[in-house]
Amino acid sequence: MGKHEVFATDILLVHQTFSEISGRVSRKGRRERKDCKAAGNRRADDSSLSSFAPSASFARTFFISENVYFLCLCLRQKKQKRISIKMKEAKMKKIIFSAILILFWIQTGYAHQLWVIKENGKFVVARGHIPDKTDKYNPVCVKEMKGFDKNGNPVSLERKDEESRAVFISDKDIAVMTVQCDWGFRVNTTQGKKLMNRQEARQAGFKVLDSFFSTQFLKSMFENSEGITKPLGLKFEIVPMKNPFQLASDESLPVQILFDGKPLADIAVSSEKDSEAVKTDKDGVAMIKIAEKGIRLISARHKVPVQNNPETDYLLFTAFLTVQGE
């Protein structure tokens, strides 16, 4: 408690004491006046009041206490004003924090997803939002695609890119495919994410918050196969620790997140079924709920800071795992 608060508390106690004395005098005077009136002595009424009226010194003391009480009220109002300001500041901080969370949710929720579409014997790398909202992109960004049969053996692929998408074909059945895409530099600005590097963004008049290089990895599973629970050598990879085609109803899928072949702890992993992300444990493992039908998507992100590079602040790696068979 501050010294002003202690002083105010003491003065209030003094005021209460004098108020009690004043009240007693007033009550006693009223009783005496009532008795005098009953006896028909009007003059006694006046004398009774004067005899029990507060003394001059008491009046001065009472006057002082009233002024001190006013001072106490001022101190209390000042304190309440400080509390009110602090409450407003706390409320504003809460609003700002909520806005940041909403912005993060929007950016996460509308981030481009990656999956493979089987289309008339072709395997098309799709970018957009599952299941059917696909966006155009430069197929040059698709750096690598590999196929594996149900025995886990590599399958040769022939690449036949189209104008705005990467396309691969094979004369053999493919159970699993992996894809790597380098999307290049991106910047987060006060007006949202822009598909350009830092210098281009500044020249365009944007206020840059940070700059990064985006790389995405995908593993698409079309049917049950050998080695489905083993890593396939992606730099950033989601590995199912149980066969996703054999999950019971409402059973969670254990997955392990690997970066350069090593488990990553404290990484947020999410799926299309569960809106809340789950953090990996010290072994890089998380339990994820997935849908029973359709394209089941699991995703994770990992940032690697970059030092002494004027063009980028960090490398952003995104891993996708899709289960697309029945």
mmCIF file of C-alpha atoms in Angstrom:
data_model
loop_
_atom_site.group_PDB
_atom_site.id
_atom_site.type_symbol
_atom_site.label_atom_id
_atom_site.label_comp_id
_atom_site.label_asym_id
_atom_site.label_seq_id
_atom_site.Cartn_x
_atom_site.Cartn_y
_atom_site.Cartn_z
ATOM 1 C CA MET A 1 0.000 0.000 0.000
ATOM 2 C CA GLY A 2 1.381 3.443 -0.979
ATOM 3 C CA LYS A 3 1.957 6.261 1.496
ATOM 4 C CA HIS A 4 -0.931 8.278 0.041
ATOM 5 C CA GLU A 5 -3.267 5.343 0.570
ATOM 6 C CA VAL A 6 -2.133 4.893 4.193
ATOM 7 C CA PHE A 7 -2.643 8.602 4.859
ATOM 8 C CA ALA A 8 -6.085 8.523 3.268
ATOM 9 C CA THR A 9 -7.093 5.496 5.344
ATOM 10 C CA ASP A 10 -6.030 7.193 8.603
ATOM 11 C CA ILE A 11 -7.871 10.415 7.751
ATOM 12 C CA LEU A 12 -11.036 8.518 6.884
ATOM 13 C CA LEU A 13 -10.861 6.879 10.309
ATOM 14 C CA VAL A 14 -10.592 10.344 11.947
ATOM 15 C CA HIS A 15 -13.550 11.579 9.950
ATOM 16 C CA GLN A 16 -15.638 8.583 10.969
ATOM 17 C CA THR A 17 -14.801 9.224 14.665
ATOM 18 C CA PHE A 18 -15.875 12.878 14.534
ATOM 19 C CA SER A 19 -18.974 11.942 12.602
ATOM 20 C CA GLU A 20 -19.953 9.539 15.385
ATOM 21 C CA ILE A 21 -19.464 12.266 18.049
ATOM 22 C CA SER A 22 -21.492 14.739 16.003
ATOM 23 C CA GLY A 23 -24.238 12.201 15.587
ATOM 24 C CA ARG A 24 -24.410 11.512 19.312
ATOM 25 C CA VAL A 25 -24.663 15.255 20.135
ATOM 26 C CA SER A 26 -27.400 15.765 17.592
ATOM 27 C CA ARG A 27 -29.408 12.799 18.834
ATOM 28 C CA LYS A 28 -29.095 13.899 22.481
ATOM 29 C CA GLY A 29 -30.192 17.446 21.582
ATOM 30 C CA ARG A 30 -33.222 16.133 19.738
ATOM 31 C CA ARG A 31 -34.263 13.993 22.693
ATOM 32 C CA GLU A 32 -33.937 16.950 25.100
ATOM 33 C CA ARG A 33 -35.924 19.186 22.804
ATOM 34 C CA LYS A 34 -38.673 16.613 22.597
ATOM 35 C CA ASP A 35 -38.906 16.434 26.420
ATOM 36 C CA CYS A 36 -39.042 20.205 26.728
ATOM 37 C CA LYS A 37 -41.816 20.460 24.200
ATOM 38 C CA ALA A 38 -43.832 17.919 26.155
ATOM 39 C CA ALA A 39 -43.470 20.094 29.313
ATOM 40 C CA GLY A 40 -44.535 23.230 27.448
ATOM 41 C CA ASN A 41 -41.177 24.920 28.002
ATOM 42 C CA ARG A 42 -40.313 26.542 24.688
ATOM 43 C CA ARG A 43 -37.283 28.378 26.056
ATOM 44 C CA ALA A 44 -35.853 25.196 27.467
ATOM 45 C CA ASP A 45 -35.930 23.867 23.944
ATOM 46 C CA ASP A 46 -33.547 26.621 22.836
ATOM 47 C CA SER A 47 -31.278 26.213 25.848
ATOM 48 C CA SER A 48 -31.157 22.469 25.425
ATOM 49 C CA LEU A 49 -30.003 22.898 21.886
ATOM 50 C CA SER A 50 -27.342 25.403 22.867
ATOM 51 C CA SER A 51 -26.141 23.284 25.764
ATOM 52 C CA PHE A 52 -25.600 20.324 23.522
ATOM 53 C CA ALA A 53 -24.350 22.201 20.470
ATOM 54 C CA PRO A 54 -20.788 21.324 19.422
ATOM 55 C CA SER A 55 -18.076 23.583 20.768
ATOM 56 C CA ALA A 56 -16.109 25.955 18.523
ATOM 57 C CA SER A 57 -13.043 23.738 18.720
ATOM 58 C CA PHE A 58 -15.123 20.719 17.809
ATOM 59 C CA ALA A 59 -16.617 22.612 14.894
ATOM 60 C CA ARG A 60 -13.163 23.579 13.667
ATOM 61 C CA THR A 61 -12.002 19.978 14.006
ATOM 62 C CA PHE A 62 -15.074 18.735 12.214
ATOM 63 C CA PHE A 63 -14.507 21.305 9.450
ATOM 64 C CA ILE A 64 -10.919 20.128 9.088
ATOM 65 C CA SER A 65 -12.039 16.497 8.957
ATOM 66 C CA GLU A 66 -14.535 17.358 6.222
ATOM 67 C CA ASN A 67 -11.785 18.989 4.139
ATOM 68 C CA VAL A 68 -9.458 16.068 4.748
ATOM 69 C CA TYR A 69 -12.278 13.739 3.741
ATOM 70 C CA PHE A 70 -12.574 15.712 0.512
ATOM 71 C CA LEU A 71 -8.831 15.224 0.001
ATOM 72 C CA CYS A 72 -9.290 11.500 0.558
ATOM 73 C CA LEU A 73 -12.031 11.421 -2.045
ATOM 74 C CA CYS A 74 -9.713 13.145 -4.510
ATOM 75 C CA LEU A 75 -6.983 10.587 -3.825
ATOM 76 C CA ARG A 76 -9.458 7.752 -4.220
ATOM 77 C CA GLN A 77 -10.792 9.168 -7.495
ATOM 78 C CA LYS A 78 -7.220 9.523 -8.748
ATOM 79 C CA LYS A 79 -6.524 5.905 -7.865
ATOM 80 C CA GLN A 80 -9.755 4.769 -9.548
ATOM 81 C CA LYS A 81 -8.770 6.758 -12.632
ATOM 82 C CA ARG A 82 -5.407 4.968 -12.727
ATOM 83 C CA ILE A 83 -7.174 1.617 -12.393
ATOM 84 C CA SER A 84 -9.584 2.584 -15.184
ATOM 85 C CA ILE A 85 -6.673 3.513 -17.474
ATOM 86 C CA LYS A 86 -4.929 0.218 -16.708
ATOM 87 C CA MET A 87 -8.148 -1.700 -17.454
ATOM 88 C CA LYS A 88 -8.500 0.121 -20.771
ATOM 89 C CA GLU A 89 -4.875 -0.658 -21.633
ATOM 90 C CA ALA A 90 -5.398 -4.335 -20.746
ATOM 91 C CA LYS A 91 -8.556 -4.426 -22.868
ATOM 92 C CA MET A 92 -6.725 -2.846 -25.808
ATOM 93 C CA LYS A 93 -3.896 -5.377 -25.486
ATOM 94 C CA LYS A 94 -6.477 -8.172 -25.498
ATOM 95 C CA ILE A 95 -8.085 -6.763 -28.650
ATOM 96 C CA ILE A 96 -4.711 -6.472 -30.392
ATOM 97 C CA PHE A 97 -3.755 -10.020 -29.344
ATOM 98 C CA SER A 98 -7.092 -11.348 -30.621
ATOM 99 C CA ALA A 99 -6.555 -9.551 -33.925
ATOM 100 C CA ILE A 100 -3.126 -11.155 -34.255
ATOM 101 C CA LEU A 101 -4.633 -14.588 -33.582
ATOM 102 C CA ILE A 102 -7.358 -13.979 -36.159
ATOM 103 C CA LEU A 103 -4.762 -12.834 -38.704
ATOM 104 C CA PHE A 104 -2.673 -15.937 -37.985
ATOM 105 C CA TRP A 105 -5.776 -18.128 -38.353
ATOM 106 C CA ILE A 106 -6.655 -16.497 -41.668
ATOM 107 C CA GLN A 107 -3.131 -16.917 -43.036
ATOM 108 C CA THR A 108 -2.960 -20.538 -41.855
ATOM 109 C CA GLY A 109 -6.451 -21.419 -42.986
ATOM 110 C CA TYR A 110 -5.943 -19.962 -46.477
ATOM 111 C CA ALA A 111 -2.397 -21.208 -47.053
ATOM 112 C CA HIS A 112 -2.091 -23.176 -50.279
ATOM 113 C CA GLN A 113 -2.296 -26.923 -49.924
ATOM 114 C CA LEU A 114 -0.564 -29.487 -52.092
ATOM 115 C CA TRP A 115 -1.916 -32.809 -53.320
ATOM 116 C CA VAL A 116 -1.949 -35.119 -56.372
ATOM 117 C CA ILE A 117 -4.966 -35.634 -58.612
ATOM 118 C CA LYS A 118 -5.322 -38.858 -60.612
ATOM 119 C CA GLU A 119 -6.805 -37.781 -63.921
ATOM 120 C CA ASN A 120 -7.263 -40.167 -66.865
ATOM 121 C CA GLY A 121 -4.011 -42.006 -66.258
ATOM 122 C CA LYS A 122 -2.151 -38.809 -65.422
ATOM 123 C CA PHE A 123 -0.846 -37.623 -62.065
ATOM 124 C CA VAL A 124 -1.354 -33.878 -61.691
ATOM 125 C CA VAL A 125 0.284 -31.828 -58.954
ATOM 126 C CA ALA A 126 -2.525 -29.682 -57.563
ATOM 127 C CA ARG A 127 -2.080 -26.486 -55.584
ATOM 128 C CA GLY A 128 -4.959 -24.708 -53.877
ATOM 129 C CA HIS A 129 -7.568 -25.947 -51.423
ATOM 130 C CA ILE A 130 -8.686 -29.544 -51.143
ATOM 131 C CA PRO A 131 -10.762 -31.069 -52.619
ATOM 132 C CA ASP A 132 -11.529 -29.166 -55.810
ATOM 133 C CA LYS A 133 -10.257 -25.577 -55.653
ATOM 134 C CA THR A 134 -7.064 -25.558 -57.688
ATOM 135 C CA ASP A 135 -4.954 -22.533 -58.581
ATOM 136 C CA LYS A 136 -2.710 -21.943 -61.557
ATOM 137 C CA TYR A 137 1.035 -21.975 -60.987
ATOM 138 C CA ASN A 138 4.306 -22.164 -62.869
ATOM 139 C CA PRO A 139 5.114 -25.896 -63.298
ATOM 140 C CA VAL A 140 8.825 -25.044 -63.117
ATOM 141 C CA CYS A 141 8.295 -24.731 -59.345
ATOM 142 C CA VAL A 142 7.737 -28.506 -59.131
ATOM 143 C CA LYS A 143 11.327 -29.668 -58.717
ATOM 144 C CA GLU A 144 10.866 -33.386 -58.187
ATOM 145 C CA MET A 145 8.254 -36.133 -58.223
ATOM 146 C CA LYS A 146 8.750 -39.812 -57.422
ATOM 147 C CA GLY A 147 6.442 -42.805 -57.598
ATOM 148 C CA PHE A 148 6.421 -46.134 -55.709
ATOM 149 C CA ASP A 149 4.414 -49.307 -56.302
ATOM 150 C CA LYS A 150 2.601 -51.312 -53.596
ATOM 151 C CA ASN A 151 5.809 -53.248 -52.892
ATOM 152 C CA GLY A 152 7.687 -50.045 -52.168
ATOM 153 C CA ASN A 153 9.738 -50.182 -55.370
ATOM 154 C CA PRO A 154 10.446 -46.991 -57.368
ATOM 155 C CA VAL A 155 8.388 -46.482 -60.514
ATOM 156 C CA SER A 156 9.637 -44.484 -63.502
ATOM 157 C CA LEU A 157 7.654 -41.369 -64.392
ATOM 158 C CA GLU A 158 7.443 -39.321 -67.560
ATOM 159 C CA ARG A 159 6.944 -35.601 -67.157
ATOM 160 C CA LYS A 160 4.573 -33.752 -69.481
ATOM 161 C CA ASP A 161 3.916 -30.313 -68.070
ATOM 162 C CA GLU A 162 0.924 -28.286 -69.170
ATOM 163 C CA GLU A 163 0.600 -24.507 -69.239
ATOM 164 C CA SER A 164 -0.177 -23.980 -65.555
ATOM 165 C CA ARG A 165 0.418 -27.326 -63.844
ATOM 166 C CA ALA A 166 2.959 -30.146 -63.600
ATOM 167 C CA VAL A 167 1.822 -33.498 -65.018
ATOM 168 C CA PHE A 168 3.402 -36.968 -64.785
ATOM 169 C CA ILE A 169 2.413 -40.237 -66.405
ATOM 170 C CA SER A 170 3.357 -43.865 -65.826
ATOM 171 C CA ASP A 171 2.399 -47.178 -67.382
ATOM 172 C CA LYS A 172 2.483 -48.873 -63.970
ATOM 173 C CA ASP A 173 0.274 -48.699 -60.909
ATOM 174 C CA ILE A 174 1.473 -46.241 -58.304
ATOM 175 C CA ALA A 175 0.659 -46.596 -54.601
ATOM 176 C CA VAL A 176 2.616 -43.649 -53.212
ATOM 177 C CA MET A 177 4.001 -40.446 -54.711
ATOM 178 C CA THR A 178 6.312 -37.766 -53.321
ATOM 179 C CA VAL A 179 6.648 -34.190 -54.557
ATOM 180 C CA GLN A 180 8.970 -31.262 -53.842
ATOM 181 C CA CYS A 181 8.011 -27.706 -54.835
ATOM 182 C CA ASP A 182 10.123 -24.573 -54.494
ATOM 183 C CA TRP A 183 7.763 -21.608 -54.586
ATOM 184 C CA GLY A 184 10.451 -18.987 -54.164
ATOM 185 C CA PHE A 185 10.556 -15.789 -52.141
ATOM 186 C CA ARG A 186 7.559 -14.416 -50.297
ATOM 187 C CA VAL A 187 7.065 -11.411 -48.024
ATOM 188 C CA ASN A 188 4.610 -10.689 -45.245
ATOM 189 C CA THR A 189 3.553 -7.041 -45.361
ATOM 190 C CA THR A 190 1.121 -4.788 -43.533
ATOM 191 C CA GLN A 191 -1.220 -5.507 -46.455
ATOM 192 C CA GLY A 192 -0.872 -9.291 -46.361
ATOM 193 C CA LYS A 193 1.396 -11.848 -48.004
ATOM 194 C CA LYS A 194 2.891 -10.948 -51.385
ATOM 195 C CA LEU A 195 4.527 -13.269 -53.911
ATOM 196 C CA MET A 196 7.737 -11.289 -54.345
ATOM 197 C CA ASN A 197 11.082 -10.752 -52.678
ATOM 198 C CA ARG A 198 11.914 -7.998 -50.202
ATOM 199 C CA GLN A 199 13.395 -5.596 -52.755
ATOM 200 C CA GLU A 200 10.450 -5.960 -55.142
ATOM 201 C CA ALA A 201 7.992 -5.394 -52.297
ATOM 202 C CA ARG A 202 9.722 -2.218 -51.147
ATOM 203 C CA GLN A 203 9.885 -0.881 -54.687
ATOM 204 C CA ALA A 204 6.147 -1.526 -54.958
ATOM 205 C CA GLY A 205 5.562 0.575 -51.836
ATOM 206 C CA PHE A 206 4.796 -2.201 -49.355
ATOM 207 C CA LYS A 207 5.944 -2.119 -45.730
ATOM 208 C CA VAL A 208 7.733 -5.465 -45.304
ATOM 209 C CA LEU A 209 7.376 -7.293 -41.989
ATOM 210 C CA ASP A 210 9.537 -10.270 -42.944
ATOM 211 C CA SER A 211 10.761 -12.208 -45.963
ATOM 212 C CA PHE A 212 11.073 -15.962 -46.476
ATOM 213 C CA PHE A 213 11.703 -18.682 -49.048
ATOM 214 C CA SER A 214 8.907 -21.266 -49.330
ATOM 215 C CA THR A 215 9.462 -24.969 -50.010
ATOM 216 C CA GLN A 216 6.730 -27.608 -49.792
ATOM 217 C CA PHE A 217 6.916 -31.390 -49.640
ATOM 218 C CA LEU A 218 4.103 -33.830 -50.318
ATOM 219 C CA LYS A 219 3.559 -37.532 -49.799
ATOM 220 C CA SER A 220 0.339 -38.880 -51.361
ATOM 221 C CA MET A 221 -0.877 -42.393 -50.528
ATOM 222 C CA PHE A 222 -3.336 -43.978 -52.942
ATOM 223 C CA GLU A 223 -3.427 -47.548 -51.633
ATOM 224 C CA ASN A 224 -1.978 -49.858 -49.013
ATOM 225 C CA SER A 225 1.643 -50.721 -49.690
ATOM 226 C CA GLU A 226 4.803 -52.131 -48.190
ATOM 227 C CA GLY A 227 6.827 -49.729 -46.140
ATOM 228 C CA ILE A 228 3.942 -47.311 -45.773
ATOM 229 C CA THR A 229 5.140 -46.476 -42.274
ATOM 230 C CA LYS A 230 8.760 -45.852 -43.315
ATOM 231 C CA PRO A 231 10.426 -42.563 -44.350
ATOM 232 C CA LEU A 232 10.883 -41.938 -48.074
ATOM 233 C CA GLY A 233 13.781 -39.499 -47.813
ATOM 234 C CA LEU A 234 12.083 -36.097 -48.024
ATOM 235 C CA LYS A 235 13.897 -33.238 -46.308
ATOM 236 C CA PHE A 236 10.752 -32.426 -44.318
ATOM 237 C CA GLU A 237 8.436 -35.410 -43.998
ATOM 238 C CA ILE A 238 5.333 -36.649 -42.196
ATOM 239 C CA VAL A 239 5.651 -40.376 -41.523
ATOM 240 C CA PRO A 240 2.576 -42.373 -40.417
ATOM 241 C CA MET A 241 3.514 -44.762 -37.611
ATOM 242 C CA LYS A 242 0.457 -46.893 -38.295
ATOM 243 C CA ASN A 243 -1.187 -47.927 -41.554
ATOM 244 C CA PRO A 244 -3.727 -45.140 -42.262
ATOM 245 C CA PHE A 245 -5.805 -47.514 -44.397
ATOM 246 C CA GLN A 246 -6.379 -49.786 -41.411
ATOM 247 C CA LEU A 247 -7.513 -47.279 -38.786
ATOM 248 C CA ALA A 248 -10.633 -48.067 -36.790
ATOM 249 C CA SER A 249 -13.479 -45.564 -36.709
ATOM 250 C CA ASP A 250 -12.563 -42.443 -34.654
ATOM 251 C CA GLU A 251 -9.043 -43.799 -34.115
ATOM 252 C CA SER A 252 -6.214 -41.258 -34.140
ATOM 253 C CA LEU A 253 -3.241 -41.692 -36.438
ATOM 254 C CA PRO A 254 0.212 -41.457 -34.835
ATOM 255 C CA VAL A 255 2.635 -39.564 -37.079
ATOM 256 C CA GLN A 256 6.286 -38.615 -36.737
ATOM 257 C CA ILE A 257 7.718 -35.364 -38.103
ATOM 258 C CA LEU A 258 11.233 -35.637 -39.547
ATOM 259 C CA PHE A 259 13.572 -32.897 -40.743
ATOM 260 C CA ASP A 260 16.752 -34.092 -42.443
ATOM 261 C CA GLY A 261 15.833 -37.538 -41.132
ATOM 262 C CA LYS A 262 15.693 -36.446 -37.469
ATOM 263 C CA PRO A 263 12.596 -36.084 -35.257
ATOM 264 C CA LEU A 264 11.346 -32.543 -34.650
ATOM 265 C CA ALA A 265 9.849 -31.711 -31.252
ATOM 266 C CA ASP A 266 7.276 -28.989 -30.541
ATOM 267 C CA ILE A 267 6.011 -28.782 -34.141
ATOM 268 C CA ALA A 268 2.337 -27.966 -34.738
ATOM 269 C CA VAL A 269 0.592 -30.668 -36.784
ATOM 270 C CA SER A 270 -2.957 -30.257 -38.077
ATOM 271 C CA SER A 271 -5.521 -32.101 -40.184
ATOM 272 C CA GLU A 272 -8.633 -31.171 -42.130
ATOM 273 C CA LYS A 273 -10.811 -32.877 -39.484
ATOM 274 C CA ASP A 274 -9.419 -31.214 -36.361
ATOM 275 C CA SER A 275 -9.159 -27.401 -36.386
ATOM 276 C CA GLU A 276 -6.788 -27.385 -33.403
ATOM 277 C CA ALA A 277 -3.158 -28.225 -34.095
ATOM 278 C CA VAL A 278 -1.323 -30.813 -31.989
ATOM 279 C CA LYS A 279 2.294 -30.310 -30.920
ATOM 280 C CA THR A 280 4.821 -33.113 -31.396
ATOM 281 C CA ASP A 281 6.543 -34.588 -28.347
ATOM 282 C CA LYS A 282 10.291 -34.955 -27.795
ATOM 283 C CA ASP A 283 10.341 -37.828 -30.311
ATOM 284 C CA GLY A 284 8.554 -35.785 -32.964
ATOM 285 C CA VAL A 285 5.328 -37.797 -32.552
ATOM 286 C CA ALA A 286 1.755 -36.472 -32.534
ATOM 287 C CA MET A 287 -1.664 -38.161 -32.495
ATOM 288 C CA ILE A 288 -3.851 -36.808 -35.304
ATOM 289 C CA LYS A 289 -7.519 -37.364 -36.099
ATOM 290 C CA ILE A 290 -8.344 -37.772 -39.778
ATOM 291 C CA ALA A 291 -11.542 -38.250 -41.742
ATOM 292 C CA GLU A 292 -12.677 -41.724 -42.758
ATOM 293 C CA LYS A 293 -13.292 -40.905 -46.423
ATOM 294 C CA GLY A 294 -12.197 -38.499 -49.116
ATOM 295 C CA ILE A 295 -8.798 -36.820 -49.256
ATOM 296 C CA ARG A 296 -7.414 -36.877 -45.716
ATOM 297 C CA LEU A 297 -4.820 -34.151 -45.270
ATOM 298 C CA ILE A 298 -2.193 -33.711 -42.549
ATOM 299 C CA SER A 299 0.206 -30.764 -42.580
ATOM 300 C CA ALA A 300 3.088 -29.275 -40.604
ATOM 301 C CA ARG A 301 5.388 -26.252 -40.878
ATOM 302 C CA HIS A 302 8.952 -25.590 -39.846
ATOM 303 C CA LYS A 303 10.948 -22.341 -39.951
ATOM 304 C CA VAL A 304 14.728 -22.219 -40.193
ATOM 305 C CA PRO A 305 16.238 -18.761 -39.494
ATOM 306 C CA VAL A 306 18.701 -17.362 -42.038
ATOM 307 C CA GLN A 307 21.606 -15.188 -40.906
ATOM 308 C CA ASN A 308 23.213 -12.305 -42.814
ATOM 309 C CA ASN A 309 20.958 -12.541 -45.860
ATOM 310 C CA PRO A 310 19.324 -9.272 -46.966
ATOM 311 C CA GLU A 311 16.753 -11.097 -49.095
ATOM 312 C CA THR A 312 15.272 -13.495 -46.553
ATOM 313 C CA ASP A 313 14.774 -13.849 -42.809
ATOM 314 C CA TYR A 314 13.994 -17.558 -42.735
ATOM 315 C CA LEU A 315 13.290 -20.670 -44.799
ATOM 316 C CA LEU A 316 9.713 -21.906 -44.521
ATOM 317 C CA PHE A 317 9.226 -25.656 -44.992
ATOM 318 C CA THR A 318 5.748 -27.166 -45.258
ATOM 319 C CA ALA A 319 5.040 -30.894 -45.274
ATOM 320 C CA PHE A 320 1.804 -32.511 -46.449
ATOM 321 C CA LEU A 321 0.587 -36.073 -46.120
ATOM 322 C CA THR A 322 -2.542 -37.072 -48.028
ATOM 323 C CA VAL A 323 -4.375 -40.374 -47.775
ATOM 324 C CA GLN A 324 -6.532 -40.627 -50.886
ATOM 325 C CA GLY A 325 -7.559 -44.266 -51.138
ATOM 326 C CA GLU A 326 -10.487 -46.024 -49.516
#
